[in-house]
Amino acid sequence: MNAEIGRRAQAIFEAEQRRLHARVSLVFPWLMGAQWLAGIAAAVWISPLTWIGRDHHVHEHVWAAIVLGGLISAAPMFFAWRRPAEVMTRHIIAIGQMLHSAMLIHLTGGRIETHFHVFGSLAFLALYRDWRVLITATVVVTLDHAIRGMFAPESVFGTPLASRWRWVEHAGWVVFEDVVIITAGVQGLREMRSLAARQAALEVSHAEVEAEVRARTQELSRTADALRASEAKARTADHAKSLFLANMSHEIRTPMTAIIGYADLLEDANQSETERAECVRIIRRNGEHLLSIINDILDVSRIEAGRLTVESVPCSPEQIARDVITLMARRAAEKGVDLRLELPEAVPWIRTDPVRVRQVLVNLVGNAIKFTTSGHIIVRLDVHETALSSARRICFDIEDTGIGISGEHLERLFHAFSQADASTTRRFGGSGLGLSISRSLARLMGGDVSAVSQLGRGSTFTFWFDSPIASPQDTAIHAVQPAGERLRGRILLAEDGPDNQRLFKFHLERAGADVHIVGDGRQAVEAAFSSAGGFDLVLMDMQMPLLDGYSAAAELRRRGWRGPVVALTANAMSGDRQRCLDAGCDDYLAKPITRDSLLAVCARWMNGATRKAA
């Protein structure tokens, strides 16, 4: 910073000095013109009186004053006007000014009064604040006095007889004035430098302030732009979520209306068995649809909170694809759409999250069925090599002949709470979350979901991910056969919901189990260690009064219970399963719990439990 100020101060000083030199130089043409006229006047009125008495006539000095004065003035005046700030100009002016003094002294016959013109000239030259100019002037006047003092002393000293060293006296007085003027000039230069330094500091400070103001202004402008963009984005997001909530209200209330309405019909004694069966099918279908919407909302919540995780277990992508086709075949058939699966010759087992792969495929195939009214839907599975020999790229293409999507709406499909346009939701239904969730899941698995489409000619969605190949040992361990429906043994069911108690008890007893029901965790612990215990399995609801399932499971383990404990919970957020296992549970079932999943888990732990009751 000091170096910068120093450089700027020097620049200011030099610029100001140059302006000073120019201003002073421009004064001298007028001064020399006046001196030229004064010399002519002196030649006319003073020289005759001093040189030839009172006989007035045009003396040769008049002509000398006119010609010589013009010659002396010409060069300084020319350079002063053309190059006022140059060094050479200053020295030419100094020489010319001292020669004017010499001419006037000569024209007045060396009168002592005229010698003061020398000192006046030095004072004018001192305005330059350049001591070198004074040295030039002093040399000129000294040489003039010395030379004329030897050869024409009357023209400089006013007497024909003068000491040959008298010029030294005159030179001494000039040097004395030089010392005084140079001292004052040096002081003036110091003041100029000081002013330049202060101005430089002010300019640098001002520049810094201006730079800071500009930076702050730019920052404020960027902040304002960001705020405006954020505000616009927030308004857009708020509008999208408002539409989403309106859609969700419609999507939830529609199946709920059907469920409640057909449940009322079941209570009608006049219903035939066929009509009752149809009511049950409608209630089930709408219940599954309602569960799908709830799961979508939960998945979005987990994604936005960064808590969505995927597992890595051995599975067969071919079997997952076949299961999805089987699951979706009825919906496609109802719309008259041909749903086909195309497979390569060999599909390896891999390690990934089969539940999430199935979820993505169900979303993509479900969308294809929803937006296709005729033609076909082809699910194509391909397996590609990757840079790692131990991994493969699994690629699913879902090709349909549906309504298609315009290019401007294509990318918006993958945004949460968004479909191609609002009318899409009204015409075809859906939450607008499926594709957003699918892309998030694919990226968590190291892949992605993309789409190509032509409006009116169909779409192709591509879902891919890279996955390690599962080892033969892993595939053997996880190739589990479906559990049988027959159960042998006693089950302790800890559940505080009366409806769920009756439902679970019905399924379990129908499968052959002996079921004992308690309504809270404290009763569950007491029953497990009572004399009438001997339970082969504990089904433990995690949310119960008095003592919740987490605390009850931990208490069972603390007191030595070694039998299997399966958690029943409505919590489906990331980490809930691990929380149940950490509390001492062996397995986990998320509500709503289907009959098949309940019986399968119970059969697995009752028929081959790794723990034994205390």
Coordinates of C-alpha atoms in Angstrom, one line a residue:
M1 CA 0.0 0.0 0.0
N2 CA 2.8 2.5 0.9
A3 CA 4.6 1.7 -2.4
E4 CA 1.4 2.3 -4.3
I5 CA 0.9 5.7 -2.5
G6 CA 4.5 6.6 -3.2
R7 CA 4.2 5.9 -6.9
R8 CA 0.9 7.8 -7.1
A9 CA 2.4 10.7 -5.1
Q10 CA 5.4 10.9 -7.5
A11 CA 3.1 10.9 -10.5
I12 CA 0.9 13.7 -9.0
F13 CA 4.0 15.7 -8.1
E14 CA 5.5 15.4 -11.6
A15 CA 2.2 16.3 -13.2
E16 CA 1.7 19.3 -10.9
Q17 CA 5.3 20.4 -11.5
R18 CA 4.8 20.1 -15.3
R19 CA 1.6 22.2 -15.1
L20 CA 3.6 24.8 -13.0
H21 CA 6.4 24.9 -15.5
A22 CA 3.9 25.4 -18.3
R23 CA 2.0 28.2 -16.5
V24 CA 5.2 30.1 -15.7
S25 CA 6.6 29.6 -19.3
L26 CA 3.4 31.2 -20.7
V27 CA 4.0 34.3 -18.6
F28 CA 7.4 35.1 -20.1
P29 CA 6.3 35.8 -23.7
W30 CA 4.2 38.7 -22.3
L31 CA 7.0 39.8 -20.0
M32 CA 9.6 39.7 -22.8
G33 CA 7.3 41.6 -25.1
A34 CA 7.0 44.3 -22.5
Q35 CA 10.7 44.3 -21.9
W36 CA 11.3 44.6 -25.7
L37 CA 9.1 47.7 -25.7
A38 CA 10.9 49.0 -22.6
G39 CA 14.2 48.5 -24.3
I40 CA 13.1 50.5 -27.3
A41 CA 11.8 53.3 -25.0
A42 CA 15.1 53.3 -23.1
A43 CA 17.0 53.6 -26.3
V44 CA 14.9 56.5 -27.4
W45 CA 14.7 58.5 -24.2
I46 CA 17.4 57.3 -21.9
S47 CA 20.4 56.2 -24.0
P48 CA 20.9 59.6 -25.8
L49 CA 21.0 61.3 -22.4
T50 CA 23.6 58.9 -21.0
W51 CA 25.7 58.4 -24.1
I52 CA 25.7 61.6 -26.2
G53 CA 24.4 64.3 -23.9
R54 CA 21.2 66.2 -24.7
D55 CA 21.3 66.0 -28.4
H56 CA 18.2 64.0 -29.3
H57 CA 18.3 62.1 -32.5
V58 CA 17.8 58.5 -33.5
H59 CA 20.8 56.8 -32.1
E60 CA 22.2 53.4 -33.2
H61 CA 21.1 52.1 -29.9
V62 CA 17.5 52.5 -30.9
W63 CA 18.0 50.3 -33.9
A64 CA 20.0 47.9 -31.7
A65 CA 17.2 47.8 -29.1
I66 CA 14.7 47.0 -31.8
V67 CA 16.7 44.3 -33.6
L68 CA 18.5 42.8 -30.6
G69 CA 15.4 42.9 -28.4
G70 CA 13.5 41.0 -31.1
L71 CA 16.2 38.4 -31.5
I72 CA 16.5 37.9 -27.8
S73 CA 12.8 37.5 -27.4
A74 CA 12.1 35.4 -30.5
A75 CA 13.4 32.0 -29.3
P76 CA 12.0 32.1 -25.7
M77 CA 8.6 33.3 -27.0
F78 CA 8.5 30.5 -29.6
F79 CA 9.4 27.7 -27.2
A80 CA 7.2 29.1 -24.5
W81 CA 4.1 28.9 -26.7
R82 CA 5.0 25.6 -28.4
R83 CA 6.7 23.6 -25.6
P84 CA 5.9 25.4 -22.3
A85 CA 6.7 22.5 -20.0
E86 CA 10.0 21.3 -21.5
V87 CA 13.3 21.6 -19.7
M88 CA 15.0 23.2 -22.7
T89 CA 12.3 25.9 -22.8
R90 CA 13.0 26.9 -19.2
H91 CA 16.7 27.3 -19.9
I92 CA 16.1 29.2 -23.2
I93 CA 13.8 31.6 -21.3
A94 CA 16.4 32.0 -18.5
I95 CA 19.1 32.9 -21.1
G96 CA 16.7 35.3 -22.9
Q97 CA 15.6 36.9 -19.7
M98 CA 19.1 37.6 -18.5
L99 CA 20.1 38.9 -22.0
H100 CA 17.2 41.3 -21.7
S101 CA 18.6 42.5 -18.4
A102 CA 22.0 43.0 -20.0
M103 CA 20.5 44.9 -22.9
L104 CA 18.6 47.2 -20.6
I105 CA 21.7 47.8 -18.4
H106 CA 23.6 48.7 -21.6
L107 CA 20.9 51.0 -22.9
T108 CA 20.8 52.9 -19.6
G109 CA 24.5 53.3 -19.5
G110 CA 25.1 50.9 -16.6
R111 CA 22.9 52.8 -14.2
I112 CA 22.7 51.1 -10.9
E113 CA 18.9 51.1 -10.9
T114 CA 18.8 49.0 -14.0
H115 CA 20.9 46.3 -12.3
F116 CA 17.9 45.5 -10.1
H117 CA 16.3 44.2 -13.3
V118 CA 18.6 41.2 -12.9
F119 CA 17.3 40.5 -9.4
G120 CA 13.7 40.9 -10.7
S121 CA 14.4 38.5 -13.5
L122 CA 15.8 35.9 -11.0
A123 CA 12.6 36.3 -9.0
F124 CA 10.5 35.6 -12.0
L125 CA 12.6 32.6 -12.9
A126 CA 12.3 31.3 -9.3
L127 CA 8.6 30.7 -10.0
Y128 CA 9.7 27.6 -11.9
R129 CA 11.0 26.1 -8.5
D130 CA 13.9 24.7 -10.5
W131 CA 17.3 25.6 -9.2
R132 CA 19.0 24.5 -12.4
V133 CA 17.3 27.4 -14.3
L134 CA 18.7 29.9 -11.7
I135 CA 22.2 28.4 -12.3
T136 CA 21.8 29.0 -16.1
A137 CA 20.7 32.6 -15.5
T138 CA 23.5 33.3 -13.0
V139 CA 26.1 32.0 -15.5
V140 CA 24.7 34.2 -18.2
V141 CA 24.7 37.4 -16.1
T142 CA 28.1 36.7 -14.7
L143 CA 29.7 36.1 -18.1
D144 CA 28.0 39.3 -19.4
H145 CA 29.3 41.4 -16.5
A146 CA 32.8 39.9 -16.7
I147 CA 33.2 40.3 -20.5
R148 CA 31.7 43.7 -20.8
G149 CA 33.5 44.8 -17.6
M150 CA 36.8 44.1 -19.3
F151 CA 36.0 45.5 -22.7
A152 CA 33.2 48.1 -22.2
P153 CA 32.9 48.8 -18.5
E154 CA 30.9 52.0 -19.1
S155 CA 28.1 49.9 -20.6
V156 CA 27.7 47.8 -17.5
F157 CA 29.1 49.9 -14.6
G158 CA 28.4 53.4 -15.9
T159 CA 32.0 54.5 -15.8
P160 CA 34.9 54.1 -18.2
L161 CA 37.3 53.2 -15.3
A162 CA 36.3 50.2 -13.3
S163 CA 38.2 47.5 -11.5
R164 CA 38.6 44.4 -13.6
W165 CA 37.2 42.4 -10.7
R166 CA 34.1 44.5 -10.1
W167 CA 32.0 41.9 -11.9
V168 CA 32.7 39.5 -9.0
E169 CA 30.9 41.9 -6.6
H170 CA 27.9 41.9 -8.9
A171 CA 28.1 38.1 -9.3
G172 CA 28.3 37.7 -5.5
W173 CA 25.0 39.6 -5.0
V174 CA 23.4 37.4 -7.7
V175 CA 24.6 34.3 -6.0
F176 CA 23.3 35.6 -2.7
E177 CA 19.9 36.0 -4.2
D178 CA 20.2 32.6 -5.7
V179 CA 20.8 31.0 -2.3
V180 CA 17.8 32.7 -0.9
I181 CA 15.5 31.9 -3.8
I182 CA 16.8 28.3 -4.1
T183 CA 16.2 27.8 -0.4
A184 CA 12.6 29.0 -0.8
G185 CA 12.2 26.9 -3.9
V186 CA 13.3 23.7 -2.1
Q187 CA 10.8 24.5 0.6
G188 CA 8.2 25.0 -2.0
L189 CA 9.0 21.7 -3.6
R190 CA 8.7 19.9 -0.3
E191 CA 5.3 21.4 0.2
M192 CA 4.3 20.3 -3.3
R193 CA 5.6 16.7 -2.5
S194 CA 3.7 16.8 0.8
L195 CA 0.5 17.9 -1.0
A196 CA 1.0 15.2 -3.6
A197 CA 1.5 12.6 -1.0
R198 CA -1.7 13.7 0.8
Q199 CA -3.6 13.8 -2.5
A200 CA -2.2 10.3 -3.4
A201 CA -3.3 8.9 0.0
L202 CA -6.7 10.4 -0.5
E203 CA -7.0 9.1 -4.0
V204 CA -5.9 5.6 -3.0
S205 CA -8.3 5.7 0.0
H206 CA -11.0 7.0 -2.3
A207 CA -10.2 4.2 -4.8
E208 CA -10.4 1.7 -2.1
V209 CA -13.7 3.0 -0.9
E210 CA -15.0 3.1 -4.4
A211 CA -13.8 -0.4 -5.0
E212 CA -15.4 -1.5 -1.7
V213 CA -18.6 0.3 -2.7
R214 CA -18.6 -1.3 -6.1
A215 CA -17.9 -4.7 -4.6
R216 CA -20.7 -4.2 -2.0
T217 CA -23.0 -2.9 -4.7
Q218 CA -22.2 -5.9 -6.9
E219 CA -22.7 -8.2 -3.9
L220 CA -26.0 -6.5 -3.0
S221 CA -27.0 -6.8 -6.7
R222 CA -26.1 -10.5 -6.7
T223 CA -27.9 -11.0 -3.4
A224 CA -30.9 -9.1 -4.7
D225 CA -30.8 -11.2 -7.9
A226 CA -30.5 -14.4 -5.8
L227 CA -33.3 -13.3 -3.5
R228 CA -35.5 -12.5 -6.5
A229 CA -34.6 -15.9 -8.0
S230 CA -35.2 -17.6 -4.7
E231 CA -38.4 -15.8 -4.3
A232 CA -39.5 -16.8 -7.8
K233 CA -38.4 -20.3 -7.1
A234 CA -40.2 -20.3 -3.8
R235 CA -43.4 -19.0 -5.4
T236 CA -43.1 -21.7 -8.1
A237 CA -42.4 -24.4 -5.5
D238 CA -45.2 -23.1 -3.3
H239 CA -47.5 -23.1 -6.3
A240 CA -46.4 -26.6 -7.3
K241 CA -46.9 -27.8 -3.7
S242 CA -50.3 -26.2 -3.5
L243 CA -51.3 -28.0 -6.7
F244 CA -49.7 -31.1 -5.2
L245 CA -51.7 -30.8 -2.0
A246 CA -54.9 -30.3 -4.0
N247 CA -54.0 -33.3 -6.1
M248 CA -53.2 -35.4 -3.0
S249 CA -56.5 -34.3 -1.4
H250 CA -58.2 -35.6 -4.5
E251 CA -56.1 -38.7 -4.8
I252 CA -56.6 -39.7 -1.1
R253 CA -60.2 -38.8 -0.8
T254 CA -61.2 -40.7 -4.0
P255 CA -60.0 -44.1 -2.8
M256 CA -61.2 -43.3 0.7
T257 CA -64.7 -42.6 -0.7
A258 CA -64.7 -45.9 -2.5
I259 CA -63.4 -47.8 0.6
I260 CA -66.0 -46.3 2.9
G261 CA -68.8 -46.5 0.4
Y262 CA -68.2 -50.2 -0.5
A263 CA -67.7 -51.0 3.2
D264 CA -71.2 -49.6 3.8
L265 CA -72.5 -51.9 1.0
L266 CA -70.9 -54.9 2.7
E267 CA -73.2 -54.2 5.7
D268 CA -76.3 -54.5 3.4
A269 CA -77.9 -57.9 4.0
N270 CA -79.4 -57.9 0.6
Q271 CA -76.0 -58.1 -1.1
S272 CA -75.3 -61.4 -3.0
E273 CA -72.0 -63.3 -2.5
T274 CA -70.9 -62.1 -5.9
E275 CA -71.7 -58.5 -5.1
R276 CA -69.9 -58.9 -1.7
A277 CA -66.8 -60.3 -3.4
E278 CA -66.8 -57.4 -5.8
C279 CA -67.0 -55.0 -2.9
V280 CA -64.1 -56.6 -1.3
R281 CA -62.0 -56.5 -4.5
I282 CA -62.8 -52.8 -4.9
I283 CA -61.9 -52.0 -1.3
R284 CA -58.6 -53.9 -1.7
R285 CA -57.8 -52.1 -4.9
N286 CA -58.5 -48.7 -3.5
G287 CA -56.6 -49.5 -0.3
E288 CA -53.6 -50.5 -2.3
H289 CA -53.8 -47.3 -4.3
L290 CA -54.1 -45.3 -1.1
L291 CA -51.0 -47.1 0.3
S292 CA -49.1 -46.4 -2.8
I293 CA -49.8 -42.6 -2.5
I294 CA -48.8 -42.7 1.2
N295 CA -45.6 -44.5 0.3
D296 CA -44.8 -41.9 -2.3
I297 CA -45.2 -39.1 0.1
L298 CA -43.0 -40.9 2.7
D299 CA -40.3 -41.5 0.1
V300 CA -40.3 -37.8 -0.9
S301 CA -40.0 -36.8 2.7
R302 CA -37.0 -39.2 3.1
I303 CA -35.4 -37.9 -0.1
E304 CA -35.8 -34.2 0.9
A305 CA -34.4 -35.0 4.4
G306 CA -31.5 -37.0 2.9
R307 CA -32.4 -40.1 4.8
L308 CA -33.4 -42.4 2.0
T309 CA -31.0 -45.4 1.8
V310 CA -30.7 -48.5 -0.4
E311 CA -29.6 -52.0 0.6
S312 CA -27.1 -54.3 -1.2
V313 CA -28.3 -57.9 -1.2
P314 CA -28.1 -60.7 -3.8
C315 CA -31.0 -60.7 -6.2
S316 CA -32.0 -61.6 -9.8
P317 CA -32.9 -58.7 -12.0
E318 CA -34.6 -61.2 -14.4
Q319 CA -36.8 -62.4 -11.6
I320 CA -37.6 -58.8 -10.5
A321 CA -38.6 -58.0 -14.1
R322 CA -40.8 -61.1 -14.3
D323 CA -42.5 -60.2 -11.0
V324 CA -43.3 -56.7 -12.2
I325 CA -44.7 -57.9 -15.5
T326 CA -46.9 -60.4 -13.6
L327 CA -48.0 -57.7 -11.2
M328 CA -48.9 -55.2 -13.9
A329 CA -50.2 -57.6 -16.5
R330 CA -53.8 -57.3 -15.3
R331 CA -53.9 -53.5 -15.5
A332 CA -52.4 -53.7 -19.1
A333 CA -54.9 -56.3 -20.1
E334 CA -57.8 -54.2 -18.8
K335 CA -56.8 -51.4 -21.2
G336 CA -56.2 -53.7 -24.1
V337 CA -52.4 -53.0 -24.2
D338 CA -49.9 -55.7 -25.0
L339 CA -47.3 -55.9 -22.2
R340 CA -44.2 -57.9 -23.1
L341 CA -40.8 -58.7 -21.5
E342 CA -37.6 -59.1 -23.6
L343 CA -34.6 -60.7 -21.9
P344 CA -31.0 -61.5 -23.0
E345 CA -29.8 -65.1 -23.0
A346 CA -28.1 -64.9 -19.6
V347 CA -28.7 -62.5 -16.7
P348 CA -26.4 -62.8 -13.7
W349 CA -27.4 -62.4 -10.1
I350 CA -26.2 -59.1 -8.7
R351 CA -26.0 -57.2 -5.4
T352 CA -28.4 -54.3 -5.1
D353 CA -31.7 -53.3 -3.4
P354 CA -34.4 -55.5 -5.0
V355 CA -37.2 -53.6 -3.3
R356 CA -36.1 -50.3 -4.8
V357 CA -35.4 -51.8 -8.2
R358 CA -38.9 -53.2 -8.2
Q359 CA -40.3 -49.9 -7.0
V360 CA -38.7 -48.0 -9.9
L361 CA -39.9 -50.6 -12.5
V362 CA -43.4 -50.6 -11.1
N363 CA -43.5 -46.7 -11.4
L364 CA -42.2 -46.7 -14.9
V365 CA -44.3 -49.6 -16.2
G366 CA -47.3 -48.2 -14.3
N367 CA -46.9 -44.8 -16.0
A368 CA -46.5 -46.5 -19.4
I369 CA -49.8 -48.3 -18.8
K370 CA -51.5 -45.2 -17.5
F371 CA -50.6 -43.1 -20.6
T372 CA -51.0 -45.8 -23.3
T373 CA -54.5 -46.5 -24.6
S374 CA -53.5 -48.9 -27.4
G375 CA -50.6 -50.6 -28.9
H376 CA -47.8 -52.2 -26.8
I377 CA -45.5 -51.7 -23.9
I378 CA -42.1 -53.5 -24.0
V379 CA -39.9 -53.9 -21.0
R380 CA -36.4 -54.7 -22.3
L381 CA -33.6 -55.9 -20.0
D382 CA -30.0 -55.6 -21.1
V383 CA -26.7 -56.4 -19.3
H384 CA -23.5 -54.6 -20.3
E385 CA -19.9 -54.9 -19.3
T386 CA -18.3 -52.2 -17.1
A387 CA -14.8 -51.1 -16.4
L388 CA -14.7 -53.5 -13.6
S389 CA -14.9 -57.2 -14.5
S390 CA -16.7 -57.9 -11.2
A391 CA -19.6 -55.6 -12.0
R392 CA -22.3 -55.2 -14.7
R393 CA -24.5 -52.4 -15.9
I394 CA -28.2 -53.4 -15.7
C395 CA -30.3 -51.5 -18.1
F396 CA -34.1 -51.5 -18.3
D397 CA -35.9 -49.8 -21.3
I398 CA -39.6 -49.3 -21.0
E399 CA -41.0 -48.5 -24.4
D400 CA -44.6 -47.6 -25.0
T401 CA -46.9 -46.3 -27.8
G402 CA -48.7 -43.9 -25.5
I403 CA -49.5 -40.2 -25.7
G404 CA -45.9 -39.1 -25.6
I405 CA -44.4 -35.9 -24.1
S406 CA -43.3 -32.6 -25.7
G407 CA -39.6 -31.6 -25.4
E408 CA -40.4 -28.6 -23.2
H409 CA -42.2 -30.7 -20.7
L410 CA -39.8 -33.7 -20.7
E411 CA -37.3 -32.7 -18.1
R412 CA -40.0 -31.3 -15.8
L413 CA -41.3 -34.8 -15.4
F414 CA -38.5 -35.7 -13.0
H415 CA -39.2 -32.7 -10.6
A416 CA -41.1 -33.4 -7.5
F417 CA -44.8 -32.3 -7.4
S418 CA -44.7 -31.9 -11.2
Q419 CA -46.3 -33.6 -14.3
A420 CA -46.2 -32.4 -17.9
D421 CA -49.1 -30.0 -17.1
A422 CA -51.9 -29.7 -14.6
S423 CA -54.4 -31.4 -16.9
T424 CA -52.3 -34.6 -16.9
T425 CA -53.2 -35.1 -13.3
R426 CA -56.8 -34.4 -13.8
R427 CA -57.0 -36.8 -16.8
F428 CA -54.8 -39.7 -15.6
G429 CA -54.5 -39.2 -11.9
G430 CA -51.4 -39.8 -9.8
S431 CA -49.3 -37.8 -7.4
G432 CA -46.7 -36.5 -9.7
L433 CA -44.0 -38.0 -7.4
G434 CA -43.3 -41.3 -9.1
L435 CA -40.7 -40.2 -11.6
S436 CA -38.9 -37.9 -9.2
I437 CA -38.7 -40.7 -6.7
S438 CA -37.6 -43.2 -9.4
R439 CA -34.7 -40.9 -10.5
S440 CA -33.6 -40.3 -6.8
L441 CA -33.6 -44.1 -6.2
A442 CA -31.7 -44.8 -9.4
R443 CA -29.0 -42.2 -8.5
L444 CA -28.7 -43.7 -5.0
M445 CA -28.0 -47.0 -6.7
G446 CA -25.3 -45.3 -8.9
G447 CA -27.5 -45.0 -12.0
D448 CA -30.1 -42.8 -13.4
V449 CA -33.5 -42.5 -15.2
S450 CA -33.9 -40.7 -18.5
A451 CA -36.5 -40.4 -21.2
V452 CA -36.9 -39.8 -24.9
S453 CA -40.3 -39.1 -26.3
Q454 CA -42.3 -37.7 -29.3
L455 CA -45.7 -36.1 -28.7
G456 CA -48.4 -38.5 -29.9
R457 CA -46.0 -41.3 -30.8
G458 CA -44.9 -42.8 -27.4
S459 CA -42.0 -42.7 -25.0
T460 CA -39.0 -44.8 -23.9
F461 CA -37.8 -44.5 -20.3
T462 CA -34.4 -45.9 -19.5
F463 CA -33.5 -47.0 -16.0
W464 CA -29.9 -48.2 -15.4
F465 CA -27.5 -48.8 -12.6
D466 CA -24.1 -50.5 -12.1
S467 CA -23.9 -53.3 -9.6
P468 CA -21.4 -56.0 -8.5
I469 CA -22.1 -59.6 -9.5
A470 CA -23.3 -61.7 -6.6
S471 CA -21.1 -64.7 -5.6
P472 CA -22.6 -68.3 -5.8
Q473 CA -22.5 -68.5 -2.0
D474 CA -24.6 -65.3 -1.7
T475 CA -27.1 -66.5 -4.2
A476 CA -27.5 -69.8 -2.5
I477 CA -28.1 -68.1 0.9
H478 CA -30.7 -65.7 -0.4
A479 CA -32.6 -68.0 -2.8
V480 CA -35.3 -68.5 -0.1
Q481 CA -38.5 -70.4 -1.0
P482 CA -41.9 -69.0 -0.1
A483 CA -42.9 -70.0 3.5
G484 CA -45.8 -72.4 4.0
E485 CA -49.0 -71.1 5.6
R486 CA -49.0 -73.7 8.4
L487 CA -47.6 -72.6 11.8
R488 CA -46.8 -74.7 14.8
G489 CA -46.3 -73.2 18.2
R490 CA -47.4 -70.3 20.5
I491 CA -47.2 -66.6 19.6
L492 CA -47.3 -63.6 22.0
L493 CA -48.9 -60.7 20.1
A494 CA -48.3 -57.3 21.8
E495 CA -50.6 -54.8 20.0
D496 CA -52.7 -52.0 21.4
G497 CA -55.1 -51.7 18.4
P498 CA -58.2 -53.8 18.8
D499 CA -58.9 -54.1 15.1
N500 CA -55.3 -55.1 14.4
Q501 CA -55.5 -57.6 17.3
R502 CA -58.5 -59.3 15.8
L503 CA -57.0 -59.2 12.2
F504 CA -53.6 -60.7 13.2
K505 CA -55.1 -63.2 15.5
F506 CA -57.5 -64.4 12.7
H507 CA -54.6 -64.9 10.2
L508 CA -52.3 -66.6 12.7
E509 CA -54.8 -69.0 14.2
R510 CA -56.1 -69.9 10.8
A511 CA -52.5 -70.8 9.9
G512 CA -52.4 -73.1 13.0
A513 CA -50.7 -70.9 15.7
D514 CA -51.8 -70.5 19.3
V515 CA -52.0 -66.7 19.9
H516 CA -52.0 -64.8 23.2
I517 CA -52.7 -61.1 23.0
V518 CA -51.6 -58.3 25.3
G519 CA -52.2 -54.5 24.9
D520 CA -48.9 -52.9 26.0
G521 CA -45.2 -53.5 26.5
R522 CA -45.3 -54.1 30.2
Q523 CA -47.9 -56.8 29.8
A524 CA -45.8 -58.4 27.1
V525 CA -42.7 -58.6 29.4
E526 CA -44.8 -60.1 32.2
A527 CA -46.5 -62.6 29.9
A528 CA -43.2 -63.7 28.4
F529 CA -41.8 -64.7 31.8
S530 CA -45.1 -65.9 33.4
S531 CA -45.7 -69.6 34.2
A532 CA -48.1 -69.8 31.3
G533 CA -45.4 -68.6 28.9
G534 CA -43.4 -70.8 26.6
F535 CA -43.9 -68.7 23.5
D536 CA -42.1 -69.5 20.3
L537 CA -42.3 -66.0 18.9
V538 CA -43.1 -62.5 20.1
L539 CA -44.8 -60.0 17.7
M540 CA -44.1 -56.6 19.2
D541 CA -45.8 -53.4 18.2
M542 CA -43.4 -50.5 18.6
Q543 CA -45.9 -47.8 19.6
M544 CA -47.8 -48.8 22.7
P545 CA -48.9 -47.2 25.9
L546 CA -47.2 -47.6 29.3
L547 CA -44.1 -49.3 27.9
D548 CA -43.4 -49.0 24.1
G549 CA -42.1 -51.8 22.0
Y550 CA -38.5 -50.6 21.9
S551 CA -38.3 -50.5 25.7
A552 CA -40.2 -53.8 26.0
A553 CA -37.8 -55.6 23.6
A554 CA -34.8 -54.2 25.4
E555 CA -36.2 -55.4 28.7
L556 CA -36.9 -58.9 27.4
R557 CA -33.3 -59.2 26.3
R558 CA -32.0 -57.7 29.5
R559 CA -33.9 -60.3 31.5
G560 CA -32.6 -63.2 29.4
W561 CA -35.3 -63.8 26.8
R562 CA -33.7 -65.6 23.9
G563 CA -36.6 -66.3 21.6
P564 CA -37.2 -64.4 18.4
V565 CA -38.9 -60.9 18.5
V566 CA -40.4 -59.4 15.4
A567 CA -41.1 -55.7 15.4
L568 CA -44.5 -54.4 14.0
T569 CA -44.4 -50.7 13.3
A570 CA -46.1 -48.0 11.2
N571 CA -42.8 -46.1 11.0
A572 CA -41.2 -46.6 7.6
M573 CA -38.5 -43.9 7.7
S574 CA -34.8 -44.6 7.1
G575 CA -33.2 -45.9 10.2
D576 CA -36.4 -47.2 11.8
R577 CA -35.5 -50.8 11.0
Q578 CA -32.1 -50.4 12.6
R579 CA -33.6 -48.9 15.7
C580 CA -35.8 -51.9 16.1
L581 CA -32.8 -54.3 15.7
D582 CA -30.8 -52.2 18.1
A583 CA -33.5 -52.6 20.7
G584 CA -33.2 -56.4 20.5
C585 CA -35.7 -57.4 17.7
D586 CA -34.7 -60.0 15.2
D587 CA -36.9 -58.9 12.3
Y588 CA -39.1 -56.0 11.2
L589 CA -42.5 -55.7 9.5
A590 CA -43.8 -52.3 8.4
K591 CA -47.5 -51.6 8.5
P592 CA -49.8 -52.1 6.6
I593 CA -48.9 -55.7 7.0
T594 CA -50.4 -58.2 4.5
R595 CA -51.4 -61.7 5.5
D596 CA -48.7 -63.3 3.3
S597 CA -45.9 -61.2 4.7
L598 CA -47.1 -61.8 8.3
L599 CA -47.2 -65.6 7.8
A600 CA -43.9 -65.7 5.9
V601 CA -42.0 -64.0 8.7
C602 CA -43.7 -66.0 11.4
A603 CA -42.9 -69.3 9.6
R604 CA -39.3 -68.3 9.1
W605 CA -38.7 -67.6 12.7
M606 CA -40.9 -70.3 14.2
N607 CA -39.7 -73.1 11.9
G608 CA -36.0 -72.2 12.0
A609 CA -35.5 -69.7 14.8
T610 CA -31.9 -69.0 15.8
R611 CA -32.9 -68.1 19.4
K612 CA -34.6 -70.3 22.0
A613 CA -36.9 -69.3 24.7
A614 CA -35.4 -68.9 28.2

